[in-house]
JSON list of C-alpha atoms in Angstrom, two decimals:
[
{"chain": "A", "resi": 757, "resn": "MET", "atom": "CA", "xyz": [-57.80, -91.56, 14.95]},
{"chain": "A", "resi": 758, "resn": "VAL", "atom": "CA", "xyz": [-55.21, -93.88, 16.51]},
{"chain": "A", "resi": 759, "resn": "PRO", "atom": "CA", "xyz": [-53.84, -92.46, 19.78]},
{"chain": "A", "resi": 760, "resn": "GLY", "atom": "CA", "xyz": [-50.31, -91.18, 19.39]},
{"chain": "A", "resi": 761, "resn": "ALA", "atom": "CA", "xyz": [-50.51, -91.01, 15.59]},
{"chain": "A", "resi": 762, "resn": "PRO", "atom": "CA", "xyz": [-49.40, -87.72, 14.00]},
{"chain": "A", "resi": 763, "resn": "SER", "atom": "CA", "xyz": [-52.17, -85.39, 13.03]},
{"chain": "A", "resi": 764, "resn": "THR", "atom": "CA", "xyz": [-52.85, -85.25, 9.27]},
{"chain": "A", "resi": 765, "resn": "THR", "atom": "CA", "xyz": [-55.02, -82.17, 9.50]},
{"chain": "A", "resi": 766, "resn": "THR", "atom": "CA", "xyz": [-53.66, -79.25, 7.49]},
{"chain": "A", "resi": 767, "resn": "THR", "atom": "CA", "xyz": [-54.58, -75.66, 7.95]},
{"chain": "A", "resi": 768, "resn": "MET", "atom": "CA", "xyz": [-56.46, -74.38, 4.93]},
{"chain": "A", "resi": 769, "resn": "LEU", "atom": "CA", "xyz": [-56.44, -70.71, 4.03]},
{"chain": "A", "resi": 770, "resn": "PRO", "atom": "CA", "xyz": [-59.82, -69.06, 3.63]},
{"chain": "A", "resi": 771, "resn": "ALA", "atom": "CA", "xyz": [-60.96, -68.87, 0.05]},
{"chain": "A", "resi": 772, "resn": "SER", "atom": "CA", "xyz": [-60.82, -65.08, 0.03]},
{"chain": "A", "resi": 773, "resn": "GLU", "atom": "CA", "xyz": [-57.21, -64.99, 1.28]},
{"chain": "A", "resi": 774, "resn": "ALA", "atom": "CA", "xyz": [-56.12, -67.71, -1.17]},
{"chain": "A", "resi": 775, "resn": "ALA", "atom": "CA", "xyz": [-57.73, -65.80, -4.02]},
{"chain": "A", "resi": 776, "resn": "LYS", "atom": "CA", "xyz": [-56.03, -62.59, -2.89]},
{"chain": "A", "resi": 777, "resn": "ILE", "atom": "CA", "xyz": [-52.60, -64.30, -2.80]},
{"chain": "A", "resi": 778, "resn": "TYR", "atom": "CA", "xyz": [-53.20, -65.81, -6.24]},
{"chain": "A", "resi": 779, "resn": "GLN", "atom": "CA", "xyz": [-54.25, -62.45, -7.64]},
{"chain": "A", "resi": 780, "resn": "THR", "atom": "CA", "xyz": [-51.17, -60.75, -6.15]},
{"chain": "A", "resi": 781, "resn": "ASN", "atom": "CA", "xyz": [-48.83, -63.32, -7.72]},
{"chain": "A", "resi": 782, "resn": "TYR", "atom": "CA", "xyz": [-50.77, -63.07, -10.97]},
{"chain": "A", "resi": 783, "resn": "VAL", "atom": "CA", "xyz": [-50.30, -59.30, -11.12]},
{"chain": "A", "resi": 784, "resn": "ARG", "atom": "CA", "xyz": [-46.61, -59.54, -10.14]},
{"chain": "A", "resi": 785, "resn": "ASN", "atom": "CA", "xyz": [-45.86, -62.10, -12.85]},
{"chain": "A", "resi": 786, "resn": "SER", "atom": "CA", "xyz": [-47.76, -60.10, -15.46]},
{"chain": "A", "resi": 787, "resn": "ARG", "atom": "CA", "xyz": [-45.79, -56.97, -14.61]},
{"chain": "A", "resi": 788, "resn": "ALA", "atom": "CA", "xyz": [-42.47, -58.83, -14.79]},
{"chain": "A", "resi": 789, "resn": "ILE", "atom": "CA", "xyz": [-43.35, -60.28, -18.20]},
{"chain": "A", "resi": 790, "resn": "GLY", "atom": "CA", "xyz": [-44.54, -56.85, -19.31]},
{"chain": "A", "resi": 791, "resn": "VAL", "atom": "CA", "xyz": [-41.20, -55.28, -18.38]},
{"chain": "A", "resi": 792, "resn": "LEU", "atom": "CA", "xyz": [-39.33, -57.94, -20.36]},
{"chain": "A", "resi": 793, "resn": "TRP", "atom": "CA", "xyz": [-41.68, -57.38, -23.29]},
{"chain": "A", "resi": 794, "resn": "ALA", "atom": "CA", "xyz": [-40.96, -53.63, -23.20]},
{"chain": "A", "resi": 795, "resn": "ILE", "atom": "CA", "xyz": [-37.19, -54.22, -23.05]},
{"chain": "A", "resi": 796, "resn": "PHE", "atom": "CA", "xyz": [-37.24, -56.60, -26.01]},
{"chain": "A", "resi": 797, "resn": "THR", "atom": "CA", "xyz": [-39.46, -54.19, -27.93]},
{"chain": "A", "resi": 798, "resn": "ILE", "atom": "CA", "xyz": [-36.80, -51.50, -27.51]},
{"chain": "A", "resi": 799, "resn": "LEU", "atom": "CA", "xyz": [-34.13, -53.97, -28.64]},
{"chain": "A", "resi": 800, "resn": "PHE", "atom": "CA", "xyz": [-36.26, -54.87, -31.65]},
{"chain": "A", "resi": 801, "resn": "ALA", "atom": "CA", "xyz": [-36.49, -51.17, -32.52]},
{"chain": "A", "resi": 802, "resn": "ILE", "atom": "CA", "xyz": [-32.69, -50.90, -32.39]},
{"chain": "A", "resi": 803, "resn": "VAL", "atom": "CA", "xyz": [-32.38, -53.94, -34.68]},
{"chain": "A", "resi": 804, "resn": "ASN", "atom": "CA", "xyz": [-34.87, -52.40, -37.08]},
{"chain": "A", "resi": 805, "resn": "VAL", "atom": "CA", "xyz": [-33.04, -49.08, -37.23]},
{"chain": "A", "resi": 806, "resn": "VAL", "atom": "CA", "xyz": [-29.70, -50.85, -37.79]},
{"chain": "A", "resi": 807, "resn": "CYS", "atom": "CA", "xyz": [-31.12, -52.97, -40.62]},
{"chain": "A", "resi": 808, "resn": "PHE", "atom": "CA", "xyz": [-32.58, -49.90, -42.27]},
{"chain": "A", "resi": 809, "resn": "ILE", "atom": "CA", "xyz": [-29.45, -47.76, -42.08]},
{"chain": "A", "resi": 810, "resn": "GLN", "atom": "CA", "xyz": [-26.56, -50.18, -42.53]},
{"chain": "A", "resi": 811, "resn": "PRO", "atom": "CA", "xyz": [-25.58, -50.96, -46.15]},
{"chain": "A", "resi": 812, "resn": "TYR", "atom": "CA", "xyz": [-24.50, -54.53, -45.49]},
{"chain": "A", "resi": 813, "resn": "TRP", "atom": "CA", "xyz": [-27.33, -56.62, -46.90]},
{"chain": "A", "resi": 814, "resn": "ILE", "atom": "CA", "xyz": [-25.21, -58.18, -49.65]},
{"chain": "A", "resi": 815, "resn": "GLY", "atom": "CA", "xyz": [-21.50, -57.90, -50.32]},
{"chain": "A", "resi": 816, "resn": "ASP", "atom": "CA", "xyz": [-18.59, -59.00, -52.46]},
{"chain": "A", "resi": 817, "resn": "GLY", "atom": "CA", "xyz": [-16.90, -62.38, -52.34]},
{"chain": "A", "resi": 818, "resn": "VAL", "atom": "CA", "xyz": [-13.61, -63.95, -53.41]},
{"chain": "A", "resi": 819, "resn": "ASP", "atom": "CA", "xyz": [-14.55, -64.22, -57.09]},
{"chain": "A", "resi": 820, "resn": "THR", "atom": "CA", "xyz": [-16.51, -61.00, -57.54]},
{"chain": "A", "resi": 821, "resn": "PRO", "atom": "CA", "xyz": [-15.35, -58.63, -60.31]},
{"chain": "A", "resi": 822, "resn": "GLN", "atom": "CA", "xyz": [-15.52, -55.64, -58.00]},
{"chain": "A", "resi": 823, "resn": "ALA", "atom": "CA", "xyz": [-15.39, -55.06, -54.26]},
{"chain": "A", "resi": 824, "resn": "GLY", "atom": "CA", "xyz": [-18.35, -53.45, -52.57]},
{"chain": "A", "resi": 825, "resn": "TYR", "atom": "CA", "xyz": [-21.55, -53.89, -50.64]},
{"chain": "A", "resi": 826, "resn": "PHE", "atom": "CA", "xyz": [-25.24, -53.03, -50.96]},
{"chain": "A", "resi": 827, "resn": "GLY", "atom": "CA", "xyz": [-27.87, -51.98, -48.48]},
{"chain": "A", "resi": 828, "resn": "LEU", "atom": "CA", "xyz": [-31.48, -51.01, -48.97]},
{"chain": "A", "resi": 829, "resn": "PHE", "atom": "CA", "xyz": [-30.74, -47.65, -50.56]},
{"chain": "A", "resi": 830, "resn": "HIS", "atom": "CA", "xyz": [-27.02, -47.00, -50.05]},
{"chain": "A", "resi": 831, "resn": "TYR", "atom": "CA", "xyz": [-24.30, -48.94, -51.88]},
{"chain": "A", "resi": 832, "resn": "CYS", "atom": "CA", "xyz": [-20.57, -48.77, -52.52]},
{"chain": "A", "resi": 833, "resn": "ILE", "atom": "CA", "xyz": [-18.74, -50.36, -55.48]},
{"chain": "A", "resi": 834, "resn": "GLY", "atom": "CA", "xyz": [-15.06, -50.43, -56.41]},
{"chain": "A", "resi": 835, "resn": "ASN", "atom": "CA", "xyz": [-13.75, -48.81, -59.55]},
{"chain": "A", "resi": 836, "resn": "GLY", "atom": "CA", "xyz": [-11.39, -50.96, -61.62]},
{"chain": "A", "resi": 837, "resn": "LEU", "atom": "CA", "xyz": [-8.20, -51.99, -59.85]},
{"chain": "A", "resi": 838, "resn": "SER", "atom": "CA", "xyz": [-8.50, -49.25, -57.28]},
{"chain": "A", "resi": 839, "resn": "ARG", "atom": "CA", "xyz": [-9.39, -50.23, -53.73]},
{"chain": "A", "resi": 840, "resn": "ASP", "atom": "CA", "xyz": [-11.37, -47.05, -53.27]},
{"chain": "A", "resi": 841, "resn": "LEU", "atom": "CA", "xyz": [-15.11, -47.53, -53.22]},
{"chain": "A", "resi": 842, "resn": "THR", "atom": "CA", "xyz": [-17.56, -45.16, -54.86]},
{"chain": "A", "resi": 843, "resn": "CYS", "atom": "CA", "xyz": [-20.66, -44.79, -52.67]},
{"chain": "A", "resi": 844, "resn": "GLN", "atom": "CA", "xyz": [-24.06, -43.66, -53.90]},
{"chain": "A", "resi": 845, "resn": "GLY", "atom": "CA", "xyz": [-27.69, -43.77, -52.90]},
{"chain": "A", "resi": 846, "resn": "SER", "atom": "CA", "xyz": [-29.73, -42.00, -50.27]},
{"chain": "A", "resi": 847, "resn": "PHE", "atom": "CA", "xyz": [-33.22, -42.52, -48.87]},
{"chain": "A", "resi": 848, "resn": "THR", "atom": "CA", "xyz": [-33.93, -38.79, -49.21]},
{"chain": "A", "resi": 849, "resn": "GLU", "atom": "CA", "xyz": [-33.03, -39.03, -52.91]},
{"chain": "A", "resi": 850, "resn": "PHE", "atom": "CA", "xyz": [-35.33, -41.88, -53.85]},
{"chain": "A", "resi": 851, "resn": "SER", "atom": "CA", "xyz": [-34.43, -41.69, -57.53]},
{"chain": "A", "resi": 852, "resn": "SER", "atom": "CA", "xyz": [-30.81, -42.57, -56.73]},
{"chain": "A", "resi": 853, "resn": "ILE", "atom": "CA", "xyz": [-31.78, -46.06, -55.53]},
{"chain": "A", "resi": 854, "resn": "PRO", "atom": "CA", "xyz": [-30.66, -48.43, -58.32]},
{"chain": "A", "resi": 855, "resn": "SER", "atom": "CA", "xyz": [-33.69, -50.73, -58.47]},
{"chain": "A", "resi": 856, "resn": "GLY", "atom": "CA", "xyz": [-37.45, -50.53, -58.09]},
{"chain": "A", "resi": 857, "resn": "ALA", "atom": "CA", "xyz": [-37.33, -53.58, -55.83]},
{"chain": "A", "resi": 858, "resn": "PHE", "atom": "CA", "xyz": [-34.77, -51.85, -53.62]},
{"chain": "A", "resi": 859, "resn": "LYS", "atom": "CA", "xyz": [-37.08, -48.83, -53.42]},
{"chain": "A", "resi": 860, "resn": "ALA", "atom": "CA", "xyz": [-40.02, -51.00, -52.37]},
{"chain": "A", "resi": 861, "resn": "ALA", "atom": "CA", "xyz": [-37.89, -52.88, -49.83]},
{"chain": "A", "resi": 862, "resn": "SER", "atom": "CA", "xyz": [-36.63, -49.56, -48.43]},
{"chain": "A", "resi": 863, "resn": "PHE", "atom": "CA", "xyz": [-40.22, -48.35, -48.06]},
{"chain": "A", "resi": 864, "resn": "PHE", "atom": "CA", "xyz": [-41.40, -51.46, -46.21]},
{"chain": "A", "resi": 865, "resn": "ILE", "atom": "CA", "xyz": [-38.38, -51.69, -43.91]},
{"chain": "A", "resi": 866, "resn": "GLY", "atom": "CA", "xyz": [-38.69, -47.96, -43.20]},
{"chain": "A", "resi": 867, "resn": "MET", "atom": "CA", "xyz": [-42.40, -48.42, -42.44]},
{"chain": "A", "resi": 868, "resn": "SER", "atom": "CA", "xyz": [-41.53, -51.25, -40.07]},
{"chain": "A", "resi": 869, "resn": "MET", "atom": "CA", "xyz": [-39.05, -48.99, -38.30]},
{"chain": "A", "resi": 870, "resn": "ALA", "atom": "CA", "xyz": [-41.64, -46.20, -38.01]},
{"chain": "A", "resi": 871, "resn": "LEU", "atom": "CA", "xyz": [-44.23, -48.60, -36.59]},
{"chain": "A", "resi": 872, "resn": "VAL", "atom": "CA", "xyz": [-41.99, -50.00, -33.89]},
{"chain": "A", "resi": 873, "resn": "LEU", "atom": "CA", "xyz": [-40.79, -46.52, -32.90]},
{"chain": "A", "resi": 874, "resn": "THR", "atom": "CA", "xyz": [-44.44, -45.43, -32.67]},
{"chain": "A", "resi": 875, "resn": "CYS", "atom": "CA", "xyz": [-45.08, -48.51, -30.53]},
{"chain": "A", "resi": 876, "resn": "ILE", "atom": "CA", "xyz": [-42.40, -47.37, -28.09]},
{"chain": "A", "resi": 877, "resn": "THR", "atom": "CA", "xyz": [-43.96, -43.90, -28.03]},
{"chain": "A", "resi": 878, "resn": "CYS", "atom": "CA", "xyz": [-47.27, -45.53, -27.10]},
{"chain": "A", "resi": 879, "resn": "PHE", "atom": "CA", "xyz": [-45.68, -46.75, -23.85]},
{"chain": "A", "resi": 880, "resn": "ALA", "atom": "CA", "xyz": [-46.67, -43.34, -22.46]},
{"chain": "A", "resi": 881, "resn": "LEU", "atom": "CA", "xyz": [-50.32, -44.40, -22.85]},
{"chain": "A", "resi": 882, "resn": "PHE", "atom": "CA", "xyz": [-49.88, -46.80, -19.93]},
{"chain": "A", "resi": 883, "resn": "PHE", "atom": "CA", "xyz": [-50.27, -43.75, -17.66]},
{"chain": "A", "resi": 884, "resn": "PHE", "atom": "CA", "xyz": [-53.55, -42.65, -19.25]},
{"chain": "A", "resi": 885, "resn": "CYS", "atom": "CA", "xyz": [-55.35, -45.65, -20.77]},
{"chain": "A", "resi": 886, "resn": "SER", "atom": "CA", "xyz": [-56.27, -49.20, -19.88]},
{"chain": "A", "resi": 887, "resn": "THR", "atom": "CA", "xyz": [-53.21, -51.45, -19.73]},
{"chain": "A", "resi": 888, "resn": "GLY", "atom": "CA", "xyz": [-54.89, -54.17, -21.77]},
{"chain": "A", "resi": 889, "resn": "THR", "atom": "CA", "xyz": [-55.84, -51.70, -24.50]},
{"chain": "A", "resi": 890, "resn": "VAL", "atom": "CA", "xyz": [-52.27, -50.37, -24.77]},
{"chain": "A", "resi": 891, "resn": "TYR", "atom": "CA", "xyz": [-50.86, -53.90, -25.01]},
{"chain": "A", "resi": 892, "resn": "LYS", "atom": "CA", "xyz": [-53.25, -54.69, -27.86]},
{"chain": "A", "resi": 893, "resn": "ILE", "atom": "CA", "xyz": [-52.45, -51.46, -29.72]},
{"chain": "A", "resi": 894, "resn": "CYS", "atom": "CA", "xyz": [-48.74, -52.23, -29.48]},
{"chain": "A", "resi": 895, "resn": "GLY", "atom": "CA", "xyz": [-49.40, -55.84, -30.48]},
{"chain": "A", "resi": 896, "resn": "TRP", "atom": "CA", "xyz": [-51.09, -54.76, -33.71]},
{"chain": "A", "resi": 897, "resn": "MET", "atom": "CA", "xyz": [-48.25, -52.33, -34.43]},
{"chain": "A", "resi": 898, "resn": "GLN", "atom": "CA", "xyz": [-45.64, -55.05, -33.86]},
{"chain": "A", "resi": 899, "resn": "LEU", "atom": "CA", "xyz": [-47.58, -57.46, -36.07]},
{"chain": "A", "resi": 900, "resn": "ALA", "atom": "CA", "xyz": [-47.73, -54.82, -38.81]},
{"chain": "A", "resi": 901, "resn": "ALA", "atom": "CA", "xyz": [-44.00, -54.13, -38.37]},
{"chain": "A", "resi": 902, "resn": "GLY", "atom": "CA", "xyz": [-43.25, -57.83, -38.75]},
{"chain": "A", "resi": 903, "resn": "THR", "atom": "CA", "xyz": [-45.41, -57.99, -41.88]},
{"chain": "A", "resi": 904, "resn": "CYS", "atom": "CA", "xyz": [-43.51, -55.05, -43.38]},
{"chain": "A", "resi": 905, "resn": "LEU", "atom": "CA", "xyz": [-40.23, -56.79, -42.58]},
{"chain": "A", "resi": 906, "resn": "ILE", "atom": "CA", "xyz": [-41.43, -59.94, -44.34]},
{"chain": "A", "resi": 907, "resn": "LEU", "atom": "CA", "xyz": [-42.40, -57.96, -47.43]},
{"chain": "A", "resi": 908, "resn": "GLY", "atom": "CA", "xyz": [-39.12, -56.04, -47.45]},
{"chain": "A", "resi": 909, "resn": "CYS", "atom": "CA", "xyz": [-36.99, -59.17, -47.11]},
{"chain": "A", "resi": 910, "resn": "MET", "atom": "CA", "xyz": [-38.97, -60.97, -49.83]},
{"chain": "A", "resi": 911, "resn": "ILE", "atom": "CA", "xyz": [-38.91, -58.08, -52.31]},
{"chain": "A", "resi": 912, "resn": "TYR", "atom": "CA", "xyz": [-35.24, -57.14, -51.85]},
{"chain": "A", "resi": 913, "resn": "PRO", "atom": "CA", "xyz": [-33.74, -60.07, -53.88]},
{"chain": "A", "resi": 914, "resn": "ASP", "atom": "CA", "xyz": [-35.95, -59.09, -56.83]},
{"chain": "A", "resi": 915, "resn": "GLY", "atom": "CA", "xyz": [-33.57, -56.18, -57.42]},
{"chain": "A", "resi": 916, "resn": "TRP", "atom": "CA", "xyz": [-30.41, -58.26, -57.71]},
{"chain": "A", "resi": 917, "resn": "ASP", "atom": "CA", "xyz": [-30.64, -58.14, -61.52]},
{"chain": "A", "resi": 918, "resn": "SER", "atom": "CA", "xyz": [-29.86, -54.40, -61.60]},
{"chain": "A", "resi": 919, "resn": "ASP", "atom": "CA", "xyz": [-26.79, -53.23, -63.50]},
{"chain": "A", "resi": 920, "resn": "GLU", "atom": "CA", "xyz": [-25.02, -52.01, -60.36]},
{"chain": "A", "resi": 921, "resn": "VAL", "atom": "CA", "xyz": [-25.38, -55.37, -58.61]},
{"chain": "A", "resi": 922, "resn": "LYS", "atom": "CA", "xyz": [-24.20, -57.22, -61.74]},
{"chain": "A", "resi": 923, "resn": "ARG", "atom": "CA", "xyz": [-21.19, -54.94, -61.94]},
{"chain": "A", "resi": 924, "resn": "MET", "atom": "CA", "xyz": [-20.16, -56.07, -58.47]},
{"chain": "A", "resi": 925, "resn": "CYS", "atom": "CA", "xyz": [-21.36, -59.68, -58.43]},
{"chain": "A", "resi": 926, "resn": "GLY", "atom": "CA", "xyz": [-20.90, -60.73, -62.05]},
{"chain": "A", "resi": 927, "resn": "GLU", "atom": "CA", "xyz": [-23.14, -61.36, -65.05]},
{"chain": "A", "resi": 928, "resn": "GLN", "atom": "CA", "xyz": [-24.51, -64.57, -63.57]},
{"chain": "A", "resi": 929, "resn": "THR", "atom": "CA", "xyz": [-26.39, -62.52, -61.01]},
{"chain": "A", "resi": 930, "resn": "ASP", "atom": "CA", "xyz": [-30.14, -62.43, -61.51]},
{"chain": "A", "resi": 931, "resn": "LYS", "atom": "CA", "xyz": [-33.33, -62.05, -59.50]},
{"chain": "A", "resi": 932, "resn": "TYR", "atom": "CA", "xyz": [-33.04, -64.18, -56.37]},
{"chain": "A", "resi": 933, "resn": "THR", "atom": "CA", "xyz": [-29.65, -65.41, -57.64]},
{"chain": "A", "resi": 934, "resn": "LEU", "atom": "CA", "xyz": [-26.71, -63.62, -56.08]},
{"chain": "A", "resi": 935, "resn": "GLY", "atom": "CA", "xyz": [-23.92, -64.95, -58.31]},
{"chain": "A", "resi": 936, "resn": "ALA", "atom": "CA", "xyz": [-20.47, -64.56, -56.75]},
{"chain": "A", "resi": 937, "resn": "CYS", "atom": "CA", "xyz": [-21.67, -62.26, -53.95]},
{"chain": "A", "resi": 938, "resn": "SER", "atom": "CA", "xyz": [-22.93, -63.32, -50.54]},
{"chain": "A", "resi": 939, "resn": "VAL", "atom": "CA", "xyz": [-25.60, -62.31, -48.05]},
{"chain": "A", "resi": 940, "resn": "ARG", "atom": "CA", "xyz": [-24.29, -60.07, -45.27]},
{"chain": "A", "resi": 941, "resn": "TRP", "atom": "CA", "xyz": [-25.24, -59.70, -41.62]},
{"chain": "A", "resi": 942, "resn": "ALA", "atom": "CA", "xyz": [-27.83, -56.91, -41.97]},
{"chain": "A", "resi": 943, "resn": "TYR", "atom": "CA", "xyz": [-30.04, -59.10, -44.16]},
{"chain": "A", "resi": 944, "resn": "ILE", "atom": "CA", "xyz": [-29.76, -61.98, -41.70]},
{"chain": "A", "resi": 945, "resn": "LEU", "atom": "CA", "xyz": [-30.54, -59.61, -38.82]},
{"chain": "A", "resi": 946, "resn": "ALA", "atom": "CA", "xyz": [-33.67, -58.42, -40.63]},
{"chain": "A", "resi": 947, "resn": "ILE", "atom": "CA", "xyz": [-34.86, -62.01, -41.05]},
{"chain": "A", "resi": 948, "resn": "MET", "atom": "CA", "xyz": [-34.29, -62.64, -37.35]},
{"chain": "A", "resi": 949, "resn": "GLY", "atom": "CA", "xyz": [-36.23, -59.43, -36.64]},
{"chain": "A", "resi": 950, "resn": "ILE", "atom": "CA", "xyz": [-39.28, -60.98, -38.32]},
{"chain": "A", "resi": 951, "resn": "LEU", "atom": "CA", "xyz": [-39.37, -63.77, -35.75]},
{"chain": "A", "resi": 952, "resn": "ASP", "atom": "CA", "xyz": [-38.79, -61.26, -32.97]},
{"chain": "A", "resi": 953, "resn": "ALA", "atom": "CA", "xyz": [-41.72, -59.10, -34.13]},
{"chain": "A", "resi": 954, "resn": "LEU", "atom": "CA", "xyz": [-44.10, -62.05, -34.32]},
{"chain": "A", "resi": 955, "resn": "ILE", "atom": "CA", "xyz": [-43.15, -63.29, -30.84]},
{"chain": "A", "resi": 956, "resn": "LEU", "atom": "CA", "xyz": [-43.48, -59.80, -29.34]},
{"chain": "A", "resi": 957, "resn": "SER", "atom": "CA", "xyz": [-46.88, -59.22, -30.94]},
{"chain": "A", "resi": 958, "resn": "PHE", "atom": "CA", "xyz": [-48.15, -62.59, -29.70]},
{"chain": "A", "resi": 959, "resn": "LEU", "atom": "CA", "xyz": [-46.90, -61.81, -26.20]},
{"chain": "A", "resi": 960, "resn": "ALA", "atom": "CA", "xyz": [-48.54, -58.37, -26.31]},
{"chain": "A", "resi": 961, "resn": "PHE", "atom": "CA", "xyz": [-51.92, -59.90, -27.16]},
{"chain": "A", "resi": 962, "resn": "VAL", "atom": "CA", "xyz": [-51.53, -62.47, -24.37]},
{"chain": "A", "resi": 963, "resn": "LEU", "atom": "CA", "xyz": [-50.67, -59.75, -21.85]},
{"chain": "A", "resi": 964, "resn": "GLY", "atom": "CA", "xyz": [-53.58, -57.63, -23.06]},
{"chain": "A", "resi": 965, "resn": "ASN", "atom": "CA", "xyz": [-56.05, -60.49, -22.63]},
{"chain": "A", "resi": 966, "resn": "ARG", "atom": "CA", "xyz": [-54.66, -61.28, -19.18]},
{"chain": "A", "resi": 967, "resn": "GLN", "atom": "CA", "xyz": [-55.10, -57.66, -18.15]},
{"chain": "A", "resi": 968, "resn": "ASP", "atom": "CA", "xyz": [-58.67, -57.70, -19.42]},
{"chain": "A", "resi": 969, "resn": "SER", "atom": "CA", "xyz": [-59.46, -60.86, -17.46]},
{"chain": "A", "resi": 970, "resn": "LEU", "atom": "CA", "xyz": [-57.85, -59.39, -14.35]},
{"chain": "A", "resi": 971, "resn": "MET", "atom": "CA", "xyz": [-59.90, -56.22, -14.72]},
{"chain": "A", "resi": 972, "resn": "SER", "atom": "CA", "xyz": [-63.05, -58.30, -15.14]},
{"chain": "A", "resi": 973, "resn": "GLU", "atom": "CA", "xyz": [-62.29, -60.21, -11.93]},
{"chain": "A", "resi": 974, "resn": "GLU", "atom": "CA", "xyz": [-61.74, -56.97, -10.03]},
{"chain": "A", "resi": 975, "resn": "LEU", "atom": "CA", "xyz": [-65.02, -55.52, -11.29]},
{"chain": "A", "resi": 976, "resn": "LEU", "atom": "CA", "xyz": [-66.79, -58.76, -10.44]},
{"chain": "A", "resi": 977, "resn": "GLY", "atom": "CA", "xyz": [-65.36, -58.71, -6.93]},
{"chain": "A", "resi": 978, "resn": "ASP", "atom": "CA", "xyz": [-66.52, -55.14, -6.41]},
{"chain": "A", "resi": 979, "resn": "SER", "atom": "CA", "xyz": [-70.04, -55.90, -7.55]},
{"chain": "A", "resi": 980, "resn": "LYS", "atom": "CA", "xyz": [-70.90, -59.26, -6.00]},
{"chain": "A", "resi": 981, "resn": "LYS", "atom": "CA", "xyz": [-74.47, -58.15, -5.42]},
{"chain": "A", "resi": 982, "resn": "THR", "atom": "CA", "xyz": [-74.98, -57.42, -9.07]},
{"chain": "A", "resi": 983, "resn": "PRO", "atom": "CA", "xyz": [-77.12, -60.01, -10.91]},
{"chain": "A", "resi": 984, "resn": "ALA", "atom": "CA", "xyz": [-74.95, -62.47, -12.81]},
{"chain": "A", "resi": 985, "resn": "HIS", "atom": "CA", "xyz": [-76.86, -61.97, -16.04]},
{"chain": "A", "resi": 986, "resn": "ALA", "atom": "CA", "xyz": [-76.45, -58.18, -16.09]},
{"chain": "A", "resi": 987, "resn": "SER", "atom": "CA", "xyz": [-74.52, -56.62, -18.91]},
{"chain": "A", "resi": 988, "resn": "SER", "atom": "CA", "xyz": [-71.41, -54.50, -18.45]},
{"chain": "A", "resi": 989, "resn": "LEU", "atom": "CA", "xyz": [-73.51, -51.35, -18.94]},
{"chain": "A", "resi": 990, "resn": "GLY", "atom": "CA", "xyz": [-76.03, -52.63, -16.41]},
{"chain": "A", "resi": 991, "resn": "GLN", "atom": "CA", "xyz": [-73.26, -53.32, -13.90]},
{"chain": "A", "resi": 992, "resn": "PHE", "atom": "CA", "xyz": [-71.92, -49.80, -14.35]},
{"chain": "A", "resi": 993, "resn": "LEU", "atom": "CA", "xyz": [-75.38, -48.26, -13.81]},
{"chain": "A", "resi": 994, "resn": "TRP", "atom": "CA", "xyz": [-76.00, -50.50, -10.81]},
{"chain": "A", "resi": 995, "resn": "CYS", "atom": "CA", "xyz": [-72.70, -49.44, -9.19]},
{"chain": "A", "resi": 996, "resn": "PHE", "atom": "CA", "xyz": [-73.51, -45.80, -9.91]},
{"chain": "A", "resi": 997, "resn": "MET", "atom": "CA", "xyz": [-76.92, -46.09, -8.24]},
{"chain": "A", "resi": 998, "resn": "VAL", "atom": "CA", "xyz": [-75.40, -47.74, -5.16]},
{"chain": "A", "resi": 999, "resn": "ILE", "atom": "CA", "xyz": [-72.79, -44.98, -4.82]},
{"chain": "A", "resi": 1000, "resn": "PHE", "atom": "CA", "xyz": [-75.44, -42.28, -5.30]},
{"chain": "A", "resi": 1001, "resn": "GLN", "atom": "CA", "xyz": [-77.65, -43.90, -2.65]},
{"chain": "A", "resi": 1002, "resn": "GLU", "atom": "CA", "xyz": [-74.77, -44.08, -0.17]},
{"chain": "A", "resi": 1003, "resn": "ILE", "atom": "CA", "xyz": [-73.95, -40.40, -0.70]},
{"chain": "A", "resi": 1004, "resn": "THR", "atom": "CA", "xyz": [-77.61, -39.43, -0.27]},
{"chain": "A", "resi": 1005, "resn": "LEU", "atom": "CA", "xyz": [-78.03, -41.37, 2.97]},
{"chain": "A", "resi": 1006, "resn": "SER", "atom": "CA", "xyz": [-74.78, -40.09, 4.47]},
{"chain": "A", "resi": 1007, "resn": "ALA", "atom": "CA", "xyz": [-75.53, -36.42, 3.71]},
{"chain": "A", "resi": 1008, "resn": "PRO", "atom": "CA", "xyz": [-76.93, -34.33, 6.65]},
{"chain": "A", "resi": 1009, "resn": "HIS", "atom": "CA", "xyz": [-80.66, -33.64, 6.41]},
{"chain": "A", "resi": 1010, "resn": "GLN", "atom": "CA", "xyz": [-81.66, -30.05, 5.75]},
{"chain": "A", "resi": 1011, "resn": "VAL", "atom": "CA", "xyz": [-84.21, -28.51, 8.19]}
]
């Protein structure tokens, strides 16, 4: 070293401390992402409920014979020159839904809503089960909810050839052809919900795998003396034997 030159030596943290800092940041980031995932899951549930309930999937336009709008199972159509709309349809009265395609779409969108609400209920399992397992359960539910949304959105236009839709949109209306009517915001929101469900399910699987890897590292750190080729069952039995031996040696000897 040249006399008077500044020292280039840097202080290196011990490997154990560096690993501990990395693990702490890793856990903190995972928890922050998990909170965001939970918040967006709740928002997705709200979107799903709104799409299921609101009757604004398709609606009238400038050139439509009648005013009105259609949802999954509830619809309102004008009567002649009167501005009053006659509303019909209810999910509890399945026979009142005007088209078989609308019935199928209502079923799949309703199933999607039930799945995402069940997913939110499963948040309580974080207090009782492995975090990674809960993330994966919710991920499968969100993936199934997204699949149901896809099916509902694809099947719904197949019912546009019903008499009620033609009465509002004109005789040119047919399956997957809306005639003089237009798509409304609830249908668009449902399509956006598909992307939301797929992203949330992917994120849930990523978080679940990260939690599993973190748990594996913690178990590996607690059992450094365990042979590297031992199975998970062997590691559990080895840890149990060590704990039992420690308890036996620390117990007072009986005379």
